[in-house]
CSV table of N, CA and C in Angstrom, one decimal:
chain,number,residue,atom,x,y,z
A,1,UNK,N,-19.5,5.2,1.4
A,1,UNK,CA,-18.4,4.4,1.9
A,1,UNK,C,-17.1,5.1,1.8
A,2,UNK,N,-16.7,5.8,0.5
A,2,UNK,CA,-15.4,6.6,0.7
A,2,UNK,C,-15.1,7.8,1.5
A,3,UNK,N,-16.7,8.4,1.6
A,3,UNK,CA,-16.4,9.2,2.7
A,3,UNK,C,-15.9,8.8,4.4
A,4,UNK,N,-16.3,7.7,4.7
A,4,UNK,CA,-15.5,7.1,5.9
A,4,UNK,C,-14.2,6.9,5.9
A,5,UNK,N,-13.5,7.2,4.8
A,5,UNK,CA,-12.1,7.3,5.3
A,5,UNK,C,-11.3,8.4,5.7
A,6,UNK,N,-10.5,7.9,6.1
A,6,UNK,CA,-10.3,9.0,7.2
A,6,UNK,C,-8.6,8.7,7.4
A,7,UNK,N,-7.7,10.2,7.7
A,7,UNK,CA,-6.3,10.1,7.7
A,7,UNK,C,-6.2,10.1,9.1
A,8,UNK,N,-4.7,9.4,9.0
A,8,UNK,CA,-4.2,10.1,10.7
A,8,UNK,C,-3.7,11.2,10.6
A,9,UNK,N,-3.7,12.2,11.3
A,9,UNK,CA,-2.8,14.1,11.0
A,9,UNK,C,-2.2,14.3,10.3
A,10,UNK,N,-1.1,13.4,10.3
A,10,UNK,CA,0.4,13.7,9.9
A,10,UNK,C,0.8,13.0,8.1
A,11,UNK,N,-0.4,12.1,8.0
A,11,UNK,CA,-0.5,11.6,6.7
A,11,UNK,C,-0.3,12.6,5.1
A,12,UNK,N,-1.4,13.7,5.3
A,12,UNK,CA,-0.9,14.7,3.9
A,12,UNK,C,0.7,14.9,4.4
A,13,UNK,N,1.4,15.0,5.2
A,13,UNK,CA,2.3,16.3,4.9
A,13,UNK,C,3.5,14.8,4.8
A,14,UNK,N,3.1,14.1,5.1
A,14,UNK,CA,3.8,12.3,4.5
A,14,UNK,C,4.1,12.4,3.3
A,15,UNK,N,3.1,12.1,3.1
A,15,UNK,CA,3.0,12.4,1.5
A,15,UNK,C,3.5,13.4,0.4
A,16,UNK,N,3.2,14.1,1.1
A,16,UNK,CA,3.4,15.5,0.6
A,16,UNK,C,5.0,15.5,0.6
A,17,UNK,N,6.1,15.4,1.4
A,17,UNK,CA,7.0,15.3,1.7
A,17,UNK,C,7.8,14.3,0.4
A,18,UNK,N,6.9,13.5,0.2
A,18,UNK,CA,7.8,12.2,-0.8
A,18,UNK,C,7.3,13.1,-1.9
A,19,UNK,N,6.1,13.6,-2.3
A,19,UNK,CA,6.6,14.1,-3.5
A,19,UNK,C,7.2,15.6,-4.0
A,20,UNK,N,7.6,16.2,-3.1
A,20,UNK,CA,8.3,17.2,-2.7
A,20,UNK,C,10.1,16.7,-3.2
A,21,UNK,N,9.8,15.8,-2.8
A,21,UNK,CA,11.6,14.8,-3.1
A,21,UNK,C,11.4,14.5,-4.1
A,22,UNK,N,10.4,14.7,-5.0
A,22,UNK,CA,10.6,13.7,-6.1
A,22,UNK,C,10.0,12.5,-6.3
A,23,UNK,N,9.8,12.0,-5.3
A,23,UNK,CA,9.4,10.5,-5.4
A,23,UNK,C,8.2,10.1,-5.8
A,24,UNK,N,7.9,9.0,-6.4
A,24,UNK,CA,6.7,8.3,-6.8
A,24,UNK,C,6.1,7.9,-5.6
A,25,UNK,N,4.6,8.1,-5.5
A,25,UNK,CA,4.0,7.7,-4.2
A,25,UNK,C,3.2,6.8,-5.2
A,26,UNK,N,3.0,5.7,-4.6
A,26,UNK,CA,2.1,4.4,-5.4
A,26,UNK,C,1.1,3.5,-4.2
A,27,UNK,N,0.0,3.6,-4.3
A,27,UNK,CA,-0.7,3.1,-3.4
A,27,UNK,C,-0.7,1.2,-4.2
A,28,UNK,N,-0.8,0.3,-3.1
A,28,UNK,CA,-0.9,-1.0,-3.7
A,28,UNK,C,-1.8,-1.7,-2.7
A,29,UNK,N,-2.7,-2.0,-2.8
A,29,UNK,CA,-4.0,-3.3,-2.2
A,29,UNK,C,-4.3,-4.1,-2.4
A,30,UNK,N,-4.5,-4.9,-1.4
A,30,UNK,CA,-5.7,-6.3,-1.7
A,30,UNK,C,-6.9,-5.7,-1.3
A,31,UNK,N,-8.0,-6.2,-2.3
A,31,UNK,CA,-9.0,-5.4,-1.9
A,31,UNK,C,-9.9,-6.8,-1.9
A,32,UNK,N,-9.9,-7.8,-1.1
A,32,UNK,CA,-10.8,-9.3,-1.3
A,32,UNK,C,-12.0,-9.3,-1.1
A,33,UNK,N,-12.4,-8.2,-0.3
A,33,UNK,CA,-13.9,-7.7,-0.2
A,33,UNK,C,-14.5,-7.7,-1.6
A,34,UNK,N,-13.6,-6.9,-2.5
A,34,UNK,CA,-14.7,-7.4,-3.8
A,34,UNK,C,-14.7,-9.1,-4.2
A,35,UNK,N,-13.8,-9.9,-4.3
A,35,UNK,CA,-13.9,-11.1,-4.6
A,35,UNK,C,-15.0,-11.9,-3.1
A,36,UNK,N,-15.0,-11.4,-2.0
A,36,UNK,CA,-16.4,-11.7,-1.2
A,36,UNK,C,-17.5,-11.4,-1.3
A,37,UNK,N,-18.0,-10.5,-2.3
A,37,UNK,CA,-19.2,-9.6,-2.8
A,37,UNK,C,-19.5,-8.4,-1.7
A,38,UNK,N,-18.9,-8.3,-0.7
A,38,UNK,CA,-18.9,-7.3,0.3
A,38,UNK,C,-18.6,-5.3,-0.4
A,39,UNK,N,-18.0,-5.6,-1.7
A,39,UNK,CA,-17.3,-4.2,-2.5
A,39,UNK,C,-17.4,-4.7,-3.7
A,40,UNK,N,-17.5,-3.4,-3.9
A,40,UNK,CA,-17.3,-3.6,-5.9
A,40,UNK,C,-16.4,-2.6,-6.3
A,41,UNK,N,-16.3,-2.9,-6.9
A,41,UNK,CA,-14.4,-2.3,-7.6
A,41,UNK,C,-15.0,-0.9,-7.7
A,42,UNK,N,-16.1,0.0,-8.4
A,42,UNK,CA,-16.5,1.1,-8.2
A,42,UNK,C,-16.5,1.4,-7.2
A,43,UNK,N,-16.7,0.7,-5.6
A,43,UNK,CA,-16.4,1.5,-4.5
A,43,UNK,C,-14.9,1.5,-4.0
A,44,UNK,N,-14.1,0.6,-5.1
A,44,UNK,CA,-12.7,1.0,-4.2
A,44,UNK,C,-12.1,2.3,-5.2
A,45,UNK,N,-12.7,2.4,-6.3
A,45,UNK,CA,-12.1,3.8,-7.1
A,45,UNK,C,-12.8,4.9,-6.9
A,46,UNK,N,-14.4,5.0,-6.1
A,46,UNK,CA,-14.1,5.8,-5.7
A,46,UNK,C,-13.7,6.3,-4.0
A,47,UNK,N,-13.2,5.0,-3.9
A,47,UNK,CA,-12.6,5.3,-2.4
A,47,UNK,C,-11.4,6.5,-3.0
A,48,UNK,N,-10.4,5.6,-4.0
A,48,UNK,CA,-9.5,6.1,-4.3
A,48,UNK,C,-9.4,7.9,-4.7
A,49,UNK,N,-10.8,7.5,-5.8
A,49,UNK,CA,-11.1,9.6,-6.1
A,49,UNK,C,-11.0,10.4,-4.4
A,50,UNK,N,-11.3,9.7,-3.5
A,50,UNK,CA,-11.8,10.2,-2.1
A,50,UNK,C,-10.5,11.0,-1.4
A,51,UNK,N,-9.6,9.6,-1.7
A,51,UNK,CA,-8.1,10.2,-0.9
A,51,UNK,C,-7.7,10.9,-2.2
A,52,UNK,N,-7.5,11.0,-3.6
A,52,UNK,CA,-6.9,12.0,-4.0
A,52,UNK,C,-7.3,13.1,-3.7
A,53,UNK,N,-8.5,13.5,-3.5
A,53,UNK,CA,-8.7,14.9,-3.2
A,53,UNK,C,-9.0,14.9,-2.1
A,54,UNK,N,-8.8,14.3,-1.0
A,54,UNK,CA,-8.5,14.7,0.7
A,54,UNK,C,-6.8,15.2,0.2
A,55,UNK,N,-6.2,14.2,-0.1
A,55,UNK,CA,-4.2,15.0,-0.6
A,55,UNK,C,-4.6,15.9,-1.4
A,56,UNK,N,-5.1,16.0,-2.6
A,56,UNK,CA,-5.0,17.3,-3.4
A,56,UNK,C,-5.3,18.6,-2.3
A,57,UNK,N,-6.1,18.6,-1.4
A,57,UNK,CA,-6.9,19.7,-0.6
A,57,UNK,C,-5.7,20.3,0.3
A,58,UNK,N,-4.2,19.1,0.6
A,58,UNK,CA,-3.5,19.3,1.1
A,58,UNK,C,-1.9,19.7,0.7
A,59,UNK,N,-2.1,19.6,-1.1
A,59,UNK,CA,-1.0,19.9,-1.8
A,59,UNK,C,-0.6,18.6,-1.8
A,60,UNK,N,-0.9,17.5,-2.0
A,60,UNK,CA,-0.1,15.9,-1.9
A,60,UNK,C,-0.9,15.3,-2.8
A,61,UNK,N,0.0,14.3,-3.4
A,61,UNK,CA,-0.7,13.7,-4.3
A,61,UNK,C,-0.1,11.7,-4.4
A,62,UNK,N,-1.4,11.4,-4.5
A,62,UNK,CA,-0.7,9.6,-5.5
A,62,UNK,C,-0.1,9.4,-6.3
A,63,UNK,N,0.5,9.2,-7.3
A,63,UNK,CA,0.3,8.7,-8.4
A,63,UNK,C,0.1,8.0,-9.3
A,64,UNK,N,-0.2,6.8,-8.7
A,64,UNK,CA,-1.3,5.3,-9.0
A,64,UNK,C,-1.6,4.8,-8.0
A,65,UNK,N,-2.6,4.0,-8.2
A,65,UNK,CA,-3.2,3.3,-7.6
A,65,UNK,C,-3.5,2.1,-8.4
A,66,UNK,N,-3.1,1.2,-7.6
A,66,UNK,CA,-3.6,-0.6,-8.0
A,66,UNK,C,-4.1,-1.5,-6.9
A,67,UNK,N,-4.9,-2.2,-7.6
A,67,UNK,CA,-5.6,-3.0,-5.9
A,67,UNK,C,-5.8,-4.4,-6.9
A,68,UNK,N,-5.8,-5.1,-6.0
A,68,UNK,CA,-6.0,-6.9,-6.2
A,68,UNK,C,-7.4,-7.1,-6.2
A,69,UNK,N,-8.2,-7.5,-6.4
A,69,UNK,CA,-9.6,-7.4,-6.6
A,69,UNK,C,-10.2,-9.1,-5.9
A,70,UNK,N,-8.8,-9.9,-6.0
A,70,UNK,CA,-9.1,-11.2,-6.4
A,70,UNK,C,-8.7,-12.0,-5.2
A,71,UNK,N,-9.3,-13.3,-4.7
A,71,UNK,CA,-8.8,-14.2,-3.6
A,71,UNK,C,-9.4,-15.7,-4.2
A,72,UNK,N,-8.4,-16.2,-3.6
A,72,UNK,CA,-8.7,-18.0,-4.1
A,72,UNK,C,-9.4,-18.4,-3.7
A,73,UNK,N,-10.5,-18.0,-2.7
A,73,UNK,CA,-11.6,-19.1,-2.2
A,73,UNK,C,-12.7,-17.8,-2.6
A,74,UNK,N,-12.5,-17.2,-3.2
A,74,UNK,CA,-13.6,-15.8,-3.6
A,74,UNK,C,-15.1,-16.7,-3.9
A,75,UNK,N,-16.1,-15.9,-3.4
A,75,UNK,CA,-17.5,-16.4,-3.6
A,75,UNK,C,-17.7,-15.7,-4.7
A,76,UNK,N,-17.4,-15.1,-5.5
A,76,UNK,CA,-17.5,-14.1,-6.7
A,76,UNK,C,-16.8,-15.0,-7.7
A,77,UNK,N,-17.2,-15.4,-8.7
A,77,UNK,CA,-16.7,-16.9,-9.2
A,77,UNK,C,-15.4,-15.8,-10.4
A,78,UNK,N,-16.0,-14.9,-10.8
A,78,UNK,CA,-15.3,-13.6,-11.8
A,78,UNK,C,-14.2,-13.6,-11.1
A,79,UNK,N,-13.9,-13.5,-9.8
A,79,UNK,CA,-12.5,-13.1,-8.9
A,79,UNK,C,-11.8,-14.3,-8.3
A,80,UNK,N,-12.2,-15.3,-8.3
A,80,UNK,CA,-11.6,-16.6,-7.8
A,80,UNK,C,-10.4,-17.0,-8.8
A,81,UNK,N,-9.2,-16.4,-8.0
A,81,UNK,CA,-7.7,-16.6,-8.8
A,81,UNK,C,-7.0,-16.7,-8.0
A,82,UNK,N,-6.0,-17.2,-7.9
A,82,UNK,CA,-4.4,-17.3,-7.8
A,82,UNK,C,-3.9,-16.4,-8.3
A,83,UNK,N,-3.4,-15.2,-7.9
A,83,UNK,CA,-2.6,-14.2,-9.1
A,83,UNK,C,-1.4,-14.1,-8.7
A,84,UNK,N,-0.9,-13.2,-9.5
A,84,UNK,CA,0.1,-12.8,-9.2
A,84,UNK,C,-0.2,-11.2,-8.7
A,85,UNK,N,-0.7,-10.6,-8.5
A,85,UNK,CA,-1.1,-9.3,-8.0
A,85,UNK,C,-1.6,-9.4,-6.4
A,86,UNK,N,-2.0,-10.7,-6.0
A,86,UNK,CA,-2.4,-10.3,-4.3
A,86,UNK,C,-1.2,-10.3,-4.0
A,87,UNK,N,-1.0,-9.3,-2.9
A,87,UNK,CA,0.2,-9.4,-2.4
A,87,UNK,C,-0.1,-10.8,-0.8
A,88,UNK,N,1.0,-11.7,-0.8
A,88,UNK,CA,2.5,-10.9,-1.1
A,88,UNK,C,3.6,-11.6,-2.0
A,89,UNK,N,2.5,-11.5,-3.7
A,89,UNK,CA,3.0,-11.2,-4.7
A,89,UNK,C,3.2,-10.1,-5.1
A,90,UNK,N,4.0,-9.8,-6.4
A,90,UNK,CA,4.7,-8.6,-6.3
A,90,UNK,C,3.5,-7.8,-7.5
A,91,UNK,N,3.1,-8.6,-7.9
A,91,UNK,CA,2.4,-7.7,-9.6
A,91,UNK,C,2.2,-6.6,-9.4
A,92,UNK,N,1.0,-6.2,-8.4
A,92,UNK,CA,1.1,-4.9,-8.4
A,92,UNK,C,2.2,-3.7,-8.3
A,93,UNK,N,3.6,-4.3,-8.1
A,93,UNK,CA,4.4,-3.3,-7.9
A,93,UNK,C,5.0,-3.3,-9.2
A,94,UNK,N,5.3,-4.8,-9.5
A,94,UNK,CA,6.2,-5.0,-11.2
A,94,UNK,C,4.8,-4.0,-12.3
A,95,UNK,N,3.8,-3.8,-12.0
A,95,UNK,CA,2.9,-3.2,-12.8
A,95,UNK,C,3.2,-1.9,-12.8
A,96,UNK,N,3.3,-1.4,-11.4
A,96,UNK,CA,4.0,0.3,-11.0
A,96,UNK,C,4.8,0.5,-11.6
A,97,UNK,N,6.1,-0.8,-11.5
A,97,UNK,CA,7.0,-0.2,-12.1
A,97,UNK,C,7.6,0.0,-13.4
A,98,UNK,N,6.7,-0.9,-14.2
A,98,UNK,CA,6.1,-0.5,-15.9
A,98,UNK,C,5.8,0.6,-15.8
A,99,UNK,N,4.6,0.9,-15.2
A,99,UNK,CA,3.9,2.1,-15.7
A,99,UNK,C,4.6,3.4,-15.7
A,100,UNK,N,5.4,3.4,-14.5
A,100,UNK,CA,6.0,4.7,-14.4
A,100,UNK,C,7.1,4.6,-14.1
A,101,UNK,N,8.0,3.9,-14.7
A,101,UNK,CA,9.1,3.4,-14.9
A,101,UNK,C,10.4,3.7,-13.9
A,102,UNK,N,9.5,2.9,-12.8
A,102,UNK,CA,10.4,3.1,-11.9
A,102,UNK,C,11.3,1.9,-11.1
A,103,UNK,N,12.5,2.3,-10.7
A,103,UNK,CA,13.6,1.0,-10.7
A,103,UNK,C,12.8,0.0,-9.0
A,104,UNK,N,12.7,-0.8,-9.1
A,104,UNK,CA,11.7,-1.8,-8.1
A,104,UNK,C,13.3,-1.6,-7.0
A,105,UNK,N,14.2,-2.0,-7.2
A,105,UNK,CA,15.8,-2.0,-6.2
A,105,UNK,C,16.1,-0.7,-5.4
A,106,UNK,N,15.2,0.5,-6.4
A,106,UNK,CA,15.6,1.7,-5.8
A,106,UNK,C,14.2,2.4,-5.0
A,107,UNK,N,13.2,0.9,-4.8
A,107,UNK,CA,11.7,1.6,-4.3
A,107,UNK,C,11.8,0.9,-2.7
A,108,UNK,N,10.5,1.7,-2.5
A,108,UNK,CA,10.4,1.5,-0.7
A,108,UNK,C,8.7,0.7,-0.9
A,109,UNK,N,8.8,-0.2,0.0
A,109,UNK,CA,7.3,-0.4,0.2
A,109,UNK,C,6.9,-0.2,1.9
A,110,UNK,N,6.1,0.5,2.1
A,110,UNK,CA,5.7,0.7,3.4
A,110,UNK,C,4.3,0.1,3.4
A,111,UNK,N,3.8,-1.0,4.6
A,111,UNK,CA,2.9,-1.1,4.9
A,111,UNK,C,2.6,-1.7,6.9
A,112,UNK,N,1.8,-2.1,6.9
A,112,UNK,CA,1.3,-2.6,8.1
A,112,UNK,C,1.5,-4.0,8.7
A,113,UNK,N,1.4,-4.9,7.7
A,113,UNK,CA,1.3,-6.0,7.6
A,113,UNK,C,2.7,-6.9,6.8
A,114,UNK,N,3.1,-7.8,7.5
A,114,UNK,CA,4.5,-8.5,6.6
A,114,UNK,C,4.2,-9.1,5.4
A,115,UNK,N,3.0,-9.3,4.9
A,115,UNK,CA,2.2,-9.6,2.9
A,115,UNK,C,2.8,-8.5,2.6
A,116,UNK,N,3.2,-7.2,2.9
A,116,UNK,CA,3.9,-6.0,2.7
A,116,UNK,C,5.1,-6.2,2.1
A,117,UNK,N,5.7,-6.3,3.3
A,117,UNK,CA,7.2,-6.6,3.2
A,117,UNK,C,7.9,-7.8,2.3
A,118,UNK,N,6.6,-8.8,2.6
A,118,UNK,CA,7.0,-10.0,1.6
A,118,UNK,C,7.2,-9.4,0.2
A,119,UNK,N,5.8,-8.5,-0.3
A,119,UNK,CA,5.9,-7.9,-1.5
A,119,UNK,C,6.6,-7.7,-2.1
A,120,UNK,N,7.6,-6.7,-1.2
A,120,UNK,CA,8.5,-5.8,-1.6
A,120,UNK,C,9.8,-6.7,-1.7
A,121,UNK,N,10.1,-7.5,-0.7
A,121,UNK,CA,10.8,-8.1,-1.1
A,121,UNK,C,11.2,-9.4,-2.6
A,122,UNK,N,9.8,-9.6,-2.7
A,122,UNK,CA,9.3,-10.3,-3.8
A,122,UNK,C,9.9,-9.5,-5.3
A,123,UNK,N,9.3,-8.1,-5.0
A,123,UNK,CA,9.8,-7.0,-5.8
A,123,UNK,C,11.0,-6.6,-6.0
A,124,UNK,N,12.2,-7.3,-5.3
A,124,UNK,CA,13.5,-6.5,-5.1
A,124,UNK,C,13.7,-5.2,-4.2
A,125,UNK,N,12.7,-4.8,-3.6
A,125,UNK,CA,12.6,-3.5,-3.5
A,125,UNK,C,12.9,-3.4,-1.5
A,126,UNK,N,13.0,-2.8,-0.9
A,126,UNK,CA,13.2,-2.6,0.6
A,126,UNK,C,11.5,-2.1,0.9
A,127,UNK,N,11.4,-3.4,2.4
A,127,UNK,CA,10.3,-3.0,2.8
A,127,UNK,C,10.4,-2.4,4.2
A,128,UNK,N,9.3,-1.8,5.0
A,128,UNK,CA,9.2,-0.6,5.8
A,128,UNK,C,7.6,-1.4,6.7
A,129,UNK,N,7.6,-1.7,8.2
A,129,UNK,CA,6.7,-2.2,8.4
A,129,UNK,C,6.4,-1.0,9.4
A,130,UNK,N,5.4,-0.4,9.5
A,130,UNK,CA,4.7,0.2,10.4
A,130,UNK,C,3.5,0.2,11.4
A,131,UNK,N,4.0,0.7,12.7
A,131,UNK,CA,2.8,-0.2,13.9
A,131,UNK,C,1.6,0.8,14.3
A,132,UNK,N,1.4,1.5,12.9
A,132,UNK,CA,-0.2,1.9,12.9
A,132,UNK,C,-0.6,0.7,12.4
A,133,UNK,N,-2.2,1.0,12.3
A,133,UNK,CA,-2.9,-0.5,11.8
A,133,UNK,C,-2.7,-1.7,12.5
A,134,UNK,N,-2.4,-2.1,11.4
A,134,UNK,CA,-2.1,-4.2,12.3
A,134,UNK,C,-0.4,-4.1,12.8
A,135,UNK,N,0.0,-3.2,12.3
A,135,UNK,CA,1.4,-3.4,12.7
A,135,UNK,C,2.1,-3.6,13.7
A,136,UNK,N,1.3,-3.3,15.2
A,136,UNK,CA,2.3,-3.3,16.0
A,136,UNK,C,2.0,-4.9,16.3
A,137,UNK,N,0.8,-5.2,15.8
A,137,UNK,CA,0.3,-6.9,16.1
A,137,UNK,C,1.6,-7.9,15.5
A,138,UNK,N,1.3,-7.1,13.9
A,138,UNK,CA,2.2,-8.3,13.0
A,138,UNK,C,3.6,-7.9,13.5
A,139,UNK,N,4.3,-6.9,14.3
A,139,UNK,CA,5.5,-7.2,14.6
A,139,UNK,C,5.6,-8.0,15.7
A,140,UNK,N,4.8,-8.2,16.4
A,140,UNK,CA,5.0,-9.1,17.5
A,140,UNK,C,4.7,-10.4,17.0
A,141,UNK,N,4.8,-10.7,15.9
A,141,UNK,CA,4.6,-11.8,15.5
A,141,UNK,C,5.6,-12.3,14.2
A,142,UNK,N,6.4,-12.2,14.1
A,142,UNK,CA,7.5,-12.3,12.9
A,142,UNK,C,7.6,-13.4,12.0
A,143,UNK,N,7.6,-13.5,11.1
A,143,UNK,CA,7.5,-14.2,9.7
A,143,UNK,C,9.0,-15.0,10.0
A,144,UNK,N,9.2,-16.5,10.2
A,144,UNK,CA,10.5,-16.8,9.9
A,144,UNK,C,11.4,-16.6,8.6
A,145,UNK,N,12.2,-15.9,8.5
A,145,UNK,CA,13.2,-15.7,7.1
A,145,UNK,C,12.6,-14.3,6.8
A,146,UNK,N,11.9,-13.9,7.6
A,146,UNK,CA,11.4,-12.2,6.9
A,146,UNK,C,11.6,-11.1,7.9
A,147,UNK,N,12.7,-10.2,7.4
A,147,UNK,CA,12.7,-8.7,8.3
A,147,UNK,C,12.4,-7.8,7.3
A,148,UNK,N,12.1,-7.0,8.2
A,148,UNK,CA,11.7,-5.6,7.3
A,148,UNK,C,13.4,-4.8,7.4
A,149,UNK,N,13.2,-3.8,6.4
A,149,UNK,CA,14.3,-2.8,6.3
A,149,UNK,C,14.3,-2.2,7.9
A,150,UNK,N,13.2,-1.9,7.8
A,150,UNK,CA,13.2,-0.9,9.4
A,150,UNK,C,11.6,-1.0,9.7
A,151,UNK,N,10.9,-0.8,11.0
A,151,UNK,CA,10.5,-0.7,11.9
A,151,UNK,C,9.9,0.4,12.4
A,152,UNK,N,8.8,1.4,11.7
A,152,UNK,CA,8.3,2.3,12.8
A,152,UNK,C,7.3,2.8,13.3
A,153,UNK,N,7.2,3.4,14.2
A,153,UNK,CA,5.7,3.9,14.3
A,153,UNK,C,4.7,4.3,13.6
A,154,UNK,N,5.0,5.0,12.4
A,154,UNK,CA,3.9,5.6,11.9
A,154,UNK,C,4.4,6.4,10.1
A,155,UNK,N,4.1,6.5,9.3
A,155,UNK,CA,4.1,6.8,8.0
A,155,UNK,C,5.3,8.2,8.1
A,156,UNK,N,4.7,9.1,8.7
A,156,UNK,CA,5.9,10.1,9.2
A,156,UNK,C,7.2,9.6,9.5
A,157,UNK,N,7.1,8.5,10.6
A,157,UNK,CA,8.5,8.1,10.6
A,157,UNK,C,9.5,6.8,9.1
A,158,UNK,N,8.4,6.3,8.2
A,158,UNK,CA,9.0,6.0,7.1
A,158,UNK,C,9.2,6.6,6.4
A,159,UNK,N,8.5,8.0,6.1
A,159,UNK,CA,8.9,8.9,5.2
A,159,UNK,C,10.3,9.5,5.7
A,160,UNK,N,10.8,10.0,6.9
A,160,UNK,CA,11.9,9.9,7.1
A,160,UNK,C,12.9,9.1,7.3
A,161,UNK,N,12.4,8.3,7.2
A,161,UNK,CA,13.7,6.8,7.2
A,161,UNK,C,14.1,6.5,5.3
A,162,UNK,N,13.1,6.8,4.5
A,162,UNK,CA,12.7,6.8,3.1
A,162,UNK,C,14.1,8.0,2.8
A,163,UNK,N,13.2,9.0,3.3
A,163,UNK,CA,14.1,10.1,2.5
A,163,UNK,C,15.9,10.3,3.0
A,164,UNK,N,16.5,9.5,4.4
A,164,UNK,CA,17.9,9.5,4.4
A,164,UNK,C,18.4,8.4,3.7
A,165,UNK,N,17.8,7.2,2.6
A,165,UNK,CA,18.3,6.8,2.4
A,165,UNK,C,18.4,7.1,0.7
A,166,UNK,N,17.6,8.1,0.3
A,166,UNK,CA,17.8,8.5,-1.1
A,166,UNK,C,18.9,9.6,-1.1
């Protein structure tokens, strides 16, 4: 299973770039597949071992990872919750930003989907919607009361929209 993932080109040197700056790269997920019995939390960590060392191979690196495990109508009776961790609640990021003590006001959240952006905004933090993935779907479809920071094609272009405003 982890071996099926797969980057777009420009992804390591993404990455690579934020932590070159400094910055904390934090991966955050819903992963409801396990709460469907479709995954088990061993296959999303070692999805996770998978992309660290696809980035390590490229000089880039994560430096957490947290995923939501859980959904309210979950057939998995162990995962059937309300949390505060699915996004787009913020836990997983208020968890990030315990752990590695970083200011939520001064973080970016970049994702695909507006459960992203809500996140981030949830979090205090500026969010970044991108039209790889679902993205160019969910922008044509806009959340009333919710904009993103910015808008762009592809992880490369948030990483530089990221780095002029640090």
């Amino acid at each position: 299973f982890a071996s099926e993932v797969a980057f777009y080109p420009w992804s390591v040197d993404a990455v690579r770039a934020l932590n070159q700056a400094g910055l904390a790269v934090v991966v955050t997920t819903n992963q409801s597949g396990v709460a469907r019995g479709i995954l088990t939390e061993p296959m999303i960590e070692d999805v996770h071992r998978h992309v660290s060392m696809l980035l390590d191979a490229g000089g880039a690196r994560i430096d957490a990872y947290y995923y939501c495990p859980h959904h309210p109508e979950a057939t998995v009776a162990a995962y059937r919750s309300r949390c505060d961790c699915r996004k787009p609640g913020c836990g997983m990021i208020e968890r990030a930003s315990a752990d590695l003590d970083l200011d939520a006001a001064r973080s970016f959240v970049v994702g695909d989907k507006w459960i992203d952006v809500s996140a981030a905004r949830a979090a205090g933090a500026r969010g970044i919607l991108v039209r790889t993935g679902y993205g160019a779907a969910e922008e044509a479809q806009p959340l009333p009361g919710l904009a993103a920071d910015a808008v762009v094609d592809n992880l490369v272009e948030a990483v530089g929209w990221i780095l002029r405003q640090c």
